[in-house]
PDB file of C-alpha atoms and ligand atoms in Angstrom:
ATOM      1  CA  UNK A   1    -147.150-122.078 -90.500  1.00  0.00           C
ATOM      2  CA  UNK A   2    -147.852-124.449 -87.563  1.00  0.00           C
ATOM      3  CA  UNK A   3    -147.886-128.198 -88.174  1.00  0.00           C
ATOM      4  CA  UNK A   4    -151.333-129.582 -88.929  1.00  0.00           C
ATOM      5  CA  UNK A   5    -152.157-133.288 -89.334  1.00  0.00           C
ATOM      6  CA  UNK A   6    -154.394-132.339 -92.227  1.00  0.00           C
ATOM      7  CA  UNK A   7    -155.327-128.983 -93.769  1.00  0.00           C
ATOM      8  CA  UNK A   8    -157.628-127.294 -91.235  1.00  0.00           C
ATOM      9  CA  UNK A   9    -161.204-126.638 -92.261  1.00  0.00           C
ATOM     10  CA  UNK A  10    -162.214-123.000 -92.188  1.00  0.00           C
ATOM     11  CA  UNK A  11    -165.926-122.701 -92.838  1.00  0.00           C
ATOM     12  CA  UNK A  12    -167.521-119.307 -93.359  1.00  0.00           C
ATOM     13  CA  UNK A  13    -171.208-119.233 -92.419  1.00  0.00           C
ATOM     14  CA  UNK A  14    -172.614-116.006 -93.819  1.00  0.00           C
ATOM     15  CA  UNK A  15    -176.086-116.652 -92.366  1.00  0.00           C
ATOM     16  CA  UNK A  16    -178.897-114.321 -93.491  1.00  0.00           C
ATOM     17  CA  UNK A  17    -176.549-111.469 -94.314  1.00  0.00           C
ATOM     18  CA  UNK A  18    -175.571-109.715 -97.544  1.00  0.00           C
ATOM     19  CA  UNK A  19    -177.560-108.779-100.610  1.00  0.00           C
ATOM     20  CA  UNK A  20    -176.556-110.577-103.790  1.00  0.00           C
ATOM     21  CA  UNK A  21    -174.396-107.608-104.793  1.00  0.00           C
ATOM     22  CA  UNK A  22    -172.695-107.544-101.387  1.00  0.00           C
ATOM     23  CA  UNK A  23    -172.244-111.311-101.504  1.00  0.00           C
ATOM     24  CA  UNK A  24    -170.479-111.177-104.846  1.00  0.00           C
ATOM     25  CA  UNK A  25    -168.271-108.319-103.725  1.00  0.00           C
ATOM     26  CA  UNK A  26    -167.255-110.282-100.639  1.00  0.00           C
ATOM     27  CA  UNK A  27    -166.471-113.410-102.666  1.00  0.00           C
ATOM     28  CA  UNK A  28    -164.188-111.421-104.965  1.00  0.00           C
ATOM     29  CA  UNK A  29    -162.452-109.687-102.050  1.00  0.00           C
ATOM     30  CA  UNK A  30    -161.889-113.013-100.294  1.00  0.00           C
ATOM     31  CA  UNK A  31    -160.456-114.692-103.354  1.00  0.00           C
ATOM     32  CA  UNK A  32    -157.998-111.834-103.672  1.00  0.00           C
ATOM     33  CA  UNK A  33    -157.095-111.852 -99.995  1.00  0.00           C
ATOM     34  CA  UNK A  34    -156.780-115.577 -99.314  1.00  0.00           C
ATOM     35  CA  UNK A  35    -155.751-117.020-102.667  1.00  0.00           C
ATOM     36  CA  UNK A  36    -152.227-117.729-101.375  1.00  0.00           C
ATOM     37  CA  UNK A  37    -153.577-119.812 -98.503  1.00  0.00           C
ATOM     38  CA  UNK A  38    -156.009-121.983-100.397  1.00  0.00           C
ATOM     39  CA  UNK A  39    -153.430-124.750-100.762  1.00  0.00           C
ATOM     40  CA  UNK A  40    -152.825-124.929 -96.991  1.00  0.00           C
ATOM     41  CA  UNK A  41    -156.397-124.838 -95.726  1.00  0.00           C
ATOM     42  CA  UNK A  42    -159.737-126.267 -96.763  1.00  0.00           C
ATOM     43  CA  UNK A  43    -161.897-123.174 -96.955  1.00  0.00           C
ATOM     44  CA  UNK A  44    -165.599-123.269 -97.726  1.00  0.00           C
ATOM     45  CA  UNK A  45    -168.080-120.418 -97.908  1.00  0.00           C
ATOM     46  CA  UNK A  46    -171.766-120.721 -97.074  1.00  0.00           C
ATOM     47  CA  UNK A  47    -173.780-117.967 -98.773  1.00  0.00           C
ATOM     48  CA  UNK A  48    -177.571-117.760 -98.671  1.00  0.00           C
ATOM     49  CA  UNK A  49    -179.481-119.947-101.140  1.00  0.00           C
ATOM     50  CA  UNK A  50    -180.135-117.041-103.479  1.00  0.00           C
ATOM     51  CA  UNK A  51    -176.403-116.394-103.847  1.00  0.00           C
ATOM     52  CA  UNK A  52    -175.232-119.970-104.440  1.00  0.00           C
ATOM     53  CA  UNK A  53    -175.379-119.855-108.239  1.00  0.00           C
ATOM     54  CA  UNK A  54    -173.416-116.598-108.549  1.00  0.00           C
ATOM     55  CA  UNK A  55    -170.919-117.767-105.963  1.00  0.00           C
ATOM     56  CA  UNK A  56    -170.359-121.014-107.812  1.00  0.00           C
ATOM     57  CA  UNK A  57    -169.444-119.029-110.929  1.00  0.00           C
ATOM     58  CA  UNK A  58    -167.159-116.657-109.050  1.00  0.00           C
ATOM     59  CA  UNK A  59    -165.132-119.368-107.302  1.00  0.00           C
ATOM     60  CA  UNK A  60    -164.602-121.475-110.442  1.00  0.00           C
ATOM     61  CA  UNK A  61    -160.926-122.313-110.823  1.00  0.00           C
ATOM     62  CA  UNK A  62    -160.091-121.553-107.189  1.00  0.00           C
ATOM     63  CA  UNK A  63    -159.565-124.113-104.474  1.00  0.00           C
ATOM     64  CA  UNK A  64    -162.494-122.731-102.542  1.00  0.00           C
ATOM     65  CA  UNK A  65    -165.513-124.902-101.752  1.00  0.00           C
ATOM     66  CA  UNK A  66    -169.188-124.047-101.724  1.00  0.00           C
ATOM     67  CA  UNK A  67    -171.530-124.888 -98.861  1.00  0.00           C
ATOM     68  CA  UNK A  68    -175.222-124.391 -98.118  1.00  0.00           C
ATOM     69  CA  UNK A  69    -176.723-123.286 -94.817  1.00  0.00           C
ATOM     70  CA  UNK A  70    -179.530-125.838 -94.797  1.00  0.00           C
ATOM     71  CA  UNK A  71    -181.304-128.494 -96.853  1.00  0.00           C
ATOM     72  CA  UNK A  72    -184.645-130.282 -96.866  1.00  0.00           C
ATOM     73  CA  UNK A  73    -184.799-134.074 -96.625  1.00  0.00           C
ATOM     74  CA  UNK A  74    -186.944-134.842 -99.684  1.00  0.00           C
ATOM     75  CA  UNK A  75    -185.422-134.652-103.133  1.00  0.00           C
ATOM     76  CA  UNK A  76    -188.439-133.161-104.904  1.00  0.00           C
ATOM     77  CA  UNK A  77    -192.142-132.477-104.373  1.00  0.00           C
ATOM     78  CA  UNK A  78    -194.727-130.259-102.687  1.00  0.00           C
ATOM     79  CA  UNK A  79    -192.561-128.677 -99.951  1.00  0.00           C
ATOM     80  CA  UNK A  80    -193.082-124.960-100.395  1.00  0.00           C
ATOM     81  CA  UNK A  81    -190.031-122.884 -99.703  1.00  0.00           C
ATOM     82  CA  UNK A  82    -187.631-125.777 -99.254  1.00  0.00           C
ATOM     83  CA  UNK A  83    -184.441-126.617-101.141  1.00  0.00           C
ATOM     84  CA  UNK A  84    -183.332-130.186-101.868  1.00  0.00           C
ATOM     85  CA  UNK A  85    -179.978-131.919-102.054  1.00  0.00           C
ATOM     86  CA  UNK A  86    -180.517-132.441-105.771  1.00  0.00           C
ATOM     87  CA  UNK A  87    -180.759-128.680-106.255  1.00  0.00           C
ATOM     88  CA  UNK A  88    -177.666-128.131-104.136  1.00  0.00           C
ATOM     89  CA  UNK A  89    -175.734-130.776-106.009  1.00  0.00           C
ATOM     90  CA  UNK A  90    -176.488-129.077-109.304  1.00  0.00           C
ATOM     91  CA  UNK A  91    -174.834-125.931-107.945  1.00  0.00           C
ATOM     92  CA  UNK A  92    -171.664-127.758-106.928  1.00  0.00           C
ATOM     93  CA  UNK A  93    -172.376-127.622-103.201  1.00  0.00           C
ATOM     94  CA  UNK A  94    -169.934-129.825-101.247  1.00  0.00           C
ATOM     95  CA  UNK A  95    -171.034-129.154 -97.658  1.00  0.00           C
ATOM     96  CA  UNK A  96    -174.292-128.447 -95.907  1.00  0.00           C
ATOM     97  CA  UNK A  97    -174.870-127.144 -92.386  1.00  0.00           C
ATOM     98  CA  UNK A  98    -177.564-129.063 -90.527  1.00  0.00           C
ATOM     99  CA  UNK A  99    -179.061-128.471 -87.105  1.00  0.00           C
ATOM    100  CA  UNK A 100    -177.614-125.021 -86.551  1.00  0.00           C
ATOM    101  CA  UNK A 101    -178.845-123.712 -83.195  1.00  0.00           C
ATOM    102  CA  UNK A 102    -180.491-120.730 -84.895  1.00  0.00           C
ATOM    103  CA  UNK A 103    -182.682-123.124 -86.882  1.00  0.00           C
ATOM    104  CA  UNK A 104    -183.358-125.289 -83.846  1.00  0.00           C
ATOM    105  CA  UNK A 105    -184.341-122.156 -81.934  1.00  0.00           C
ATOM    106  CA  UNK A 106    -186.247-119.948 -84.415  1.00  0.00           C
ATOM    107  CA  UNK A 107    -187.629-122.655 -86.690  1.00  0.00           C
ATOM    108  CA  UNK A 108    -188.118-125.361 -84.082  1.00  0.00           C
ATOM    109  CA  UNK A 109    -185.991-127.823 -85.961  1.00  0.00           C
ATOM    110  CA  UNK A 110    -185.933-131.097 -84.027  1.00  0.00           C
ATOM    111  CA  UNK A 111    -183.274-133.794 -83.692  1.00  0.00           C
ATOM    112  CA  UNK A 112    -185.440-135.977 -85.891  1.00  0.00           C
ATOM    113  CA  UNK A 113    -185.514-133.388 -88.675  1.00  0.00           C
ATOM    114  CA  UNK A 114    -181.780-132.982 -88.309  1.00  0.00           C
ATOM    115  CA  UNK A 115    -181.427-136.762 -88.573  1.00  0.00           C
ATOM    116  CA  UNK A 116    -183.362-136.798 -91.860  1.00  0.00           C
ATOM    117  CA  UNK A 117    -181.172-134.022 -93.221  1.00  0.00           C
ATOM    118  CA  UNK A 118    -177.938-135.782 -92.288  1.00  0.00           C
ATOM    119  CA  UNK A 119    -179.098-138.973 -93.982  1.00  0.00           C
ATOM    120  CA  UNK A 120    -180.247-137.142 -97.114  1.00  0.00           C
ATOM    121  CA  UNK A 121    -176.977-135.249 -97.521  1.00  0.00           C
ATOM    122  CA  UNK A 122    -174.919-138.414 -97.041  1.00  0.00           C
ATOM    123  CA  UNK A 123    -177.005-140.207 -99.651  1.00  0.00           C
ATOM    124  CA  UNK A 124    -175.813-137.857-102.390  1.00  0.00           C
ATOM    125  CA  UNK A 125    -172.276-137.371-101.084  1.00  0.00           C
ATOM    126  CA  UNK A 126    -172.680-133.844 -99.724  1.00  0.00           C
ATOM    127  CA  UNK A 127    -170.802-133.597 -96.416  1.00  0.00           C
ATOM    128  CA  UNK A 128    -173.138-132.656 -93.565  1.00  0.00           C
ATOM    129  CA  UNK A 129    -171.857-130.315 -90.888  1.00  0.00           C
ATOM    130  CA  UNK A 130    -173.883-131.387 -87.911  1.00  0.00           C
ATOM    131  CA  UNK A 131    -174.055-128.601 -85.326  1.00  0.00           C
ATOM    132  CA  UNK A 132    -174.441-129.484 -81.664  1.00  0.00           C
ATOM    133  CA  UNK A 133    -174.159-127.365 -78.555  1.00  0.00           C
ATOM    134  CA  UNK A 134    -175.588-126.574 -75.158  1.00  0.00           C
ATOM    135  CA  UNK A 135    -177.600-123.530 -74.125  1.00  0.00           C
ATOM    136  CA  UNK A 136    -176.485-121.503 -71.151  1.00  0.00           C
ATOM    137  CA  UNK A 137    -179.200-122.936 -68.919  1.00  0.00           C
ATOM    138  CA  UNK A 138    -178.320-126.530 -69.849  1.00  0.00           C
ATOM    139  CA  UNK A 139    -174.791-125.672 -68.899  1.00  0.00           C
ATOM    140  CA  UNK A 140    -175.851-124.111 -65.619  1.00  0.00           C
ATOM    141  CA  UNK A 141    -177.711-127.309 -64.802  1.00  0.00           C
ATOM    142  CA  UNK A 142    -174.487-129.255 -65.298  1.00  0.00           C
ATOM    143  CA  UNK A 143    -175.792-131.089 -68.349  1.00  0.00           C
ATOM    144  CA  UNK A 144    -173.437-129.877 -71.050  1.00  0.00           C
ATOM    145  CA  UNK A 145    -171.707-133.129 -71.968  1.00  0.00           C
ATOM    146  CA  UNK A 146    -174.924-135.110 -71.724  1.00  0.00           C
ATOM    147  CA  UNK A 147    -176.775-132.678 -74.003  1.00  0.00           C
ATOM    148  CA  UNK A 148    -174.021-132.899 -76.614  1.00  0.00           C
ATOM    149  CA  UNK A 149    -173.914-136.707 -76.547  1.00  0.00           C
ATOM    150  CA  UNK A 150    -177.706-136.972 -76.777  1.00  0.00           C
ATOM    151  CA  UNK A 151    -177.927-134.513 -79.687  1.00  0.00           C
ATOM    152  CA  UNK A 152    -175.316-136.498 -81.578  1.00  0.00           C
ATOM    153  CA  UNK A 153    -176.951-139.853 -80.915  1.00  0.00           C
ATOM    154  CA  UNK A 154    -180.358-138.610 -82.018  1.00  0.00           C
ATOM    155  CA  UNK A 155    -179.043-136.815 -85.099  1.00  0.00           C
ATOM    156  CA  UNK A 156    -177.104-139.892 -86.166  1.00  0.00           C
ATOM    157  CA  UNK A 157    -179.701-142.542 -85.320  1.00  0.00           C
ATOM    158  CA  UNK A 158    -179.673-145.219 -88.016  1.00  0.00           C
ATOM    159  CA  UNK A 159    -176.879-143.499 -89.946  1.00  0.00           C
ATOM    160  CA  UNK A 160    -174.451-145.910 -91.599  1.00  0.00           C
ATOM    161  CA  UNK A 161    -170.971-144.530 -91.990  1.00  0.00           C
ATOM    162  CA  UNK A 162    -170.252-146.051 -95.402  1.00  0.00           C
ATOM    163  CA  UNK A 163    -166.648-146.200 -96.522  1.00  0.00           C
ATOM    164  CA  UNK A 164    -166.873-143.042 -98.676  1.00  0.00           C
ATOM    165  CA  UNK A 165    -169.066-141.067 -96.287  1.00  0.00           C
ATOM    166  CA  UNK A 166    -167.639-137.895 -94.780  1.00  0.00           C
ATOM    167  CA  UNK A 167    -169.145-136.102 -91.832  1.00  0.00           C
ATOM    168  CA  UNK A 168    -168.253-133.026 -89.816  1.00  0.00           C
ATOM    169  CA  UNK A 169    -169.478-132.366 -86.292  1.00  0.00           C
ATOM    170  CA  UNK A 170    -169.346-128.739 -85.191  1.00  0.00           C
ATOM    171  CA  UNK A 171    -169.372-128.108 -81.458  1.00  0.00           C
ATOM    172  CA  UNK A 172    -171.028-124.726 -81.095  1.00  0.00           C
ATOM    173  CA  UNK A 173    -171.939-123.605 -77.566  1.00  0.00           C
ATOM    174  CA  UNK A 174    -175.229-121.816 -78.227  1.00  0.00           C
ATOM    175  CA  UNK A 175    -174.601-119.128 -75.626  1.00  0.00           C
ATOM    176  CA  UNK A 176    -171.365-117.912 -77.194  1.00  0.00           C
ATOM    177  CA  UNK A 177    -172.546-117.760 -80.814  1.00  0.00           C
ATOM    178  CA  UNK A 178    -172.437-114.157 -81.963  1.00  0.00           C
ATOM    179  CA  UNK A 179    -171.400-112.977 -78.494  1.00  0.00           C
ATOM    180  CA  UNK A 180    -167.842-112.031 -79.400  1.00  0.00           C
ATOM    181  CA  UNK A 181    -166.598-114.190 -76.520  1.00  0.00           C
ATOM    182  CA  UNK A 182    -165.546-117.741 -77.410  1.00  0.00           C
ATOM    183  CA  UNK A 183    -164.969-120.541 -74.896  1.00  0.00           C
ATOM    184  CA  UNK A 184    -161.348-121.394 -74.107  1.00  0.00           C
ATOM    185  CA  UNK A 185    -159.323-123.752 -76.257  1.00  0.00           C
ATOM    186  CA  UNK A 186    -159.200-126.273 -73.371  1.00  0.00           C
ATOM    187  CA  UNK A 187    -162.953-126.276 -73.002  1.00  0.00           C
ATOM    188  CA  UNK A 188    -163.509-126.728 -76.748  1.00  0.00           C
ATOM    189  CA  UNK A 189    -160.981-129.562 -76.780  1.00  0.00           C
ATOM    190  CA  UNK A 190    -162.649-131.256 -73.815  1.00  0.00           C
ATOM    191  CA  UNK A 191    -166.042-131.118 -75.503  1.00  0.00           C
ATOM    192  CA  UNK A 192    -164.522-132.336 -78.760  1.00  0.00           C
ATOM    193  CA  UNK A 193    -163.390-135.358 -76.792  1.00  0.00           C
ATOM    194  CA  UNK A 194    -166.966-135.934 -75.615  1.00  0.00           C
ATOM    195  CA  UNK A 195    -168.056-135.723 -79.253  1.00  0.00           C
ATOM    196  CA  UNK A 196    -165.395-138.201 -80.320  1.00  0.00           C
ATOM    197  CA  UNK A 197    -166.238-140.654 -77.547  1.00  0.00           C
ATOM    198  CA  UNK A 198    -169.903-140.513 -78.524  1.00  0.00           C
ATOM    199  CA  UNK A 199    -168.948-141.281 -82.121  1.00  0.00           C
ATOM    200  CA  UNK A 200    -166.694-144.169 -81.030  1.00  0.00           C
ATOM    201  CA  UNK A 201    -169.699-145.626 -79.241  1.00  0.00           C
ATOM    202  CA  UNK A 202    -171.643-145.546 -82.519  1.00  0.00           C
ATOM    203  CA  UNK A 203    -169.082-146.599 -85.099  1.00  0.00           C
ATOM    204  CA  UNK A 204    -165.634-148.251 -85.227  1.00  0.00           C
ATOM    205  CA  UNK A 205    -162.958-145.839 -84.005  1.00  0.00           C
ATOM    206  CA  UNK A 206    -160.844-146.314 -87.136  1.00  0.00           C
ATOM    207  CA  UNK A 207    -163.751-145.227 -89.365  1.00  0.00           C
ATOM    208  CA  UNK A 208    -164.494-142.233 -87.151  1.00  0.00           C
ATOM    209  CA  UNK A 209    -160.847-141.128 -87.195  1.00  0.00           C
ATOM    210  CA  UNK A 210    -160.710-141.379 -90.951  1.00  0.00           C
ATOM    211  CA  UNK A 211    -164.113-140.072 -91.996  1.00  0.00           C
ATOM    212  CA  UNK A 212    -165.390-137.712 -89.327  1.00  0.00           C
ATOM    213  CA  UNK A 213    -163.927-134.350 -88.433  1.00  0.00           C
ATOM    214  CA  UNK A 214    -164.720-132.403 -85.293  1.00  0.00           C
ATOM    215  CA  UNK A 215    -164.598-128.630 -85.435  1.00  0.00           C
ATOM    216  CA  UNK A 216    -165.381-125.707 -83.120  1.00  0.00           C
ATOM    217  CA  UNK A 217    -167.665-122.744 -83.771  1.00  0.00           C
ATOM    218  CA  UNK A 218    -168.778-119.767 -81.680  1.00  0.00           C
ATOM    219  CA  UNK A 219    -167.217-116.298 -81.840  1.00  0.00           C
ATOM    220  CA  UNK A 220    -164.061-117.472 -83.587  1.00  0.00           C
ATOM    221  CA  UNK A 221    -161.995-114.561 -84.889  1.00  0.00           C
ATOM    222  CA  UNK A 222    -158.422-113.565 -85.706  1.00  0.00           C
ATOM    223  CA  UNK A 223    -157.654-113.018 -82.018  1.00  0.00           C
ATOM    224  CA  UNK A 224    -158.646-116.460 -80.780  1.00  0.00           C
ATOM    225  CA  UNK A 225    -158.256-118.781 -83.791  1.00  0.00           C
ATOM    226  CA  UNK A 226    -154.897-120.020 -82.486  1.00  0.00           C
ATOM    227  CA  UNK A 227    -156.572-121.120 -79.230  1.00  0.00           C
ATOM    228  CA  UNK A 228    -158.405-123.782 -81.232  1.00  0.00           C
ATOM    229  CA  UNK A 229    -155.917-124.805 -83.917  1.00  0.00           C
ATOM    230  CA  UNK A 230    -153.760-126.780 -84.158  1.00  0.00           C
ATOM    231  CA  UNK A 231    -155.216-129.251 -81.675  1.00  0.00           C
ATOM    232  CA  UNK A 232    -155.348-132.998 -81.163  1.00  0.00           C
ATOM    233  CA  UNK A 233    -159.038-133.443 -81.859  1.00  0.00           C
ATOM    234  CA  UNK A 234    -160.370-130.200 -83.316  1.00  0.00           C
ATOM    235  CA  UNK A 235    -159.492-129.922 -86.982  1.00  0.00           C
ATOM    236  CA  UNK A 236    -161.318-126.809 -88.071  1.00  0.00           C
ATOM    237  CA  UNK A 237    -163.582-123.888 -87.252  1.00  0.00           C
ATOM    238  CA  UNK A 238    -167.020-122.661 -88.234  1.00  0.00           C
ATOM    239  CA  UNK A 239    -166.953-118.874 -88.374  1.00  0.00           C
ATOM    240  CA  UNK A 240    -170.006-116.597 -88.432  1.00  0.00           C
ATOM    241  CA  UNK A 241    -169.632-112.888 -87.654  1.00  0.00           C
ATOM    242  CA  UNK A 242    -165.909-112.733 -88.445  1.00  0.00           C
ATOM    243  CA  UNK A 243    -166.491-114.273 -91.873  1.00  0.00           C
ATOM    244  CA  UNK A 244    -168.926-111.728 -93.303  1.00  0.00           C
ATOM    245  CA  UNK A 245    -166.338-108.984 -93.371  1.00  0.00           C
ATOM    246  CA  UNK A 246    -163.507-109.476 -95.875  1.00  0.00           C
ATOM    247  CA  UNK A 247    -160.876-107.766 -93.735  1.00  0.00           C
ATOM    248  CA  UNK A 248    -161.720-109.758 -90.616  1.00  0.00           C
ATOM    249  CA  UNK A 249    -161.863-113.090 -92.422  1.00  0.00           C
ATOM    250  CA  UNK A 250    -158.639-112.531 -94.323  1.00  0.00           C
ATOM    251  CA  UNK A 251    -156.835-111.599 -91.099  1.00  0.00           C
ATOM    252  CA  UNK A 252    -158.194-114.754 -89.420  1.00  0.00           C
ATOM    253  CA  UNK A 253    -156.832-116.912 -92.232  1.00  0.00           C
ATOM    254  CA  UNK A 254    -153.481-115.104 -92.161  1.00  0.00           C
ATOM    255  CA  UNK A 255    -153.256-115.478 -88.385  1.00  0.00           C
ATOM    256  CA  UNK A 256    -153.611-119.229 -88.660  1.00  0.00           C
ATOM    257  CA  UNK A 257    -150.965-119.351 -91.371  1.00  0.00           C
ATOM    258  CA  UNK A 258    -148.414-117.323 -89.360  1.00  0.00           C
TER     259      UNK A 258
HETATM  260  P1  PGA B 301    -170.320-116.605 -84.718  1.00  0.00           P
HETATM  261  O1  PGA B 301    -171.255-117.691 -85.404  1.00  0.00           O
HETATM  262  O2  PGA B 301    -168.926-116.834 -85.242  1.00  0.00           O
HETATM  263  O3  PGA B 301    -170.877-115.292 -85.102  1.00  0.00           O
HETATM  264  O4  PGA B 301    -170.377-116.860 -83.234  1.00  0.00           O
HETATM  265  C1  PGA B 301    -170.842-119.016 -85.520  1.00  0.00           C
HETATM  266  C2  PGA B 301    -171.956-119.865 -86.051  1.00  0.00           C
HETATM  267  O5  PGA B 301    -173.124-119.639 -85.712  1.00  0.00           O
HETATM  268  O6  PGA B 301    -171.707-120.801 -86.823  1.00  0.00           O
END
């Protein structure tokens, strides 16, 4: 086991995959396969909304956390189809992904909407995982770092980092998500530094170091996980494709523990 400053975060974003039956089968297989590693890592799974309740039951008694893939920013009311933080809280949800590039792209989620979601999650003590990342064309125009810094500033506008607040920023280059080809460890680390600097410009460095974690996401799998962890700034990974298959996810976790 390599030396980590703190247990790495391994977050499994199952996206819009799996029927309820498949979801529950995967949860059981994961518990069996990674149970020995749950003391060394902070592992959270992010099923679809319809599977949260079952998943909560299945993971009871295990050191495995529950996350949601999205949230709305009002706690109750006439918002057809939306799910609130109050509902998530009731199901024991500890983390929520906000501003994933797939939502920004397909559902036209804006930085302002993302900002509302971050604030709402923080209000009830659910840790937001704020996703930021550049598209390929933004990168080609030489704007990568600028795009990341701007996304962070807009998503965190007016956000107070209270003493108990916890926040995770996931750097996810949009063009590598689901591609099978991650960026290099050096590149992820460089961008994580841009993220950290942007946060230092918003809040006191000591608070950022203590309360905010920066992670990488985008085609992470068992073959490249050790390119990203351990690292000075990056303290976890957000895994999509390689997390929806029990064998692949278990081998990723084992690889990191080797
Ligand atoms: P991927 O997805 O691992 O399939 O690239 C990551 C994500 O979108 O969070």
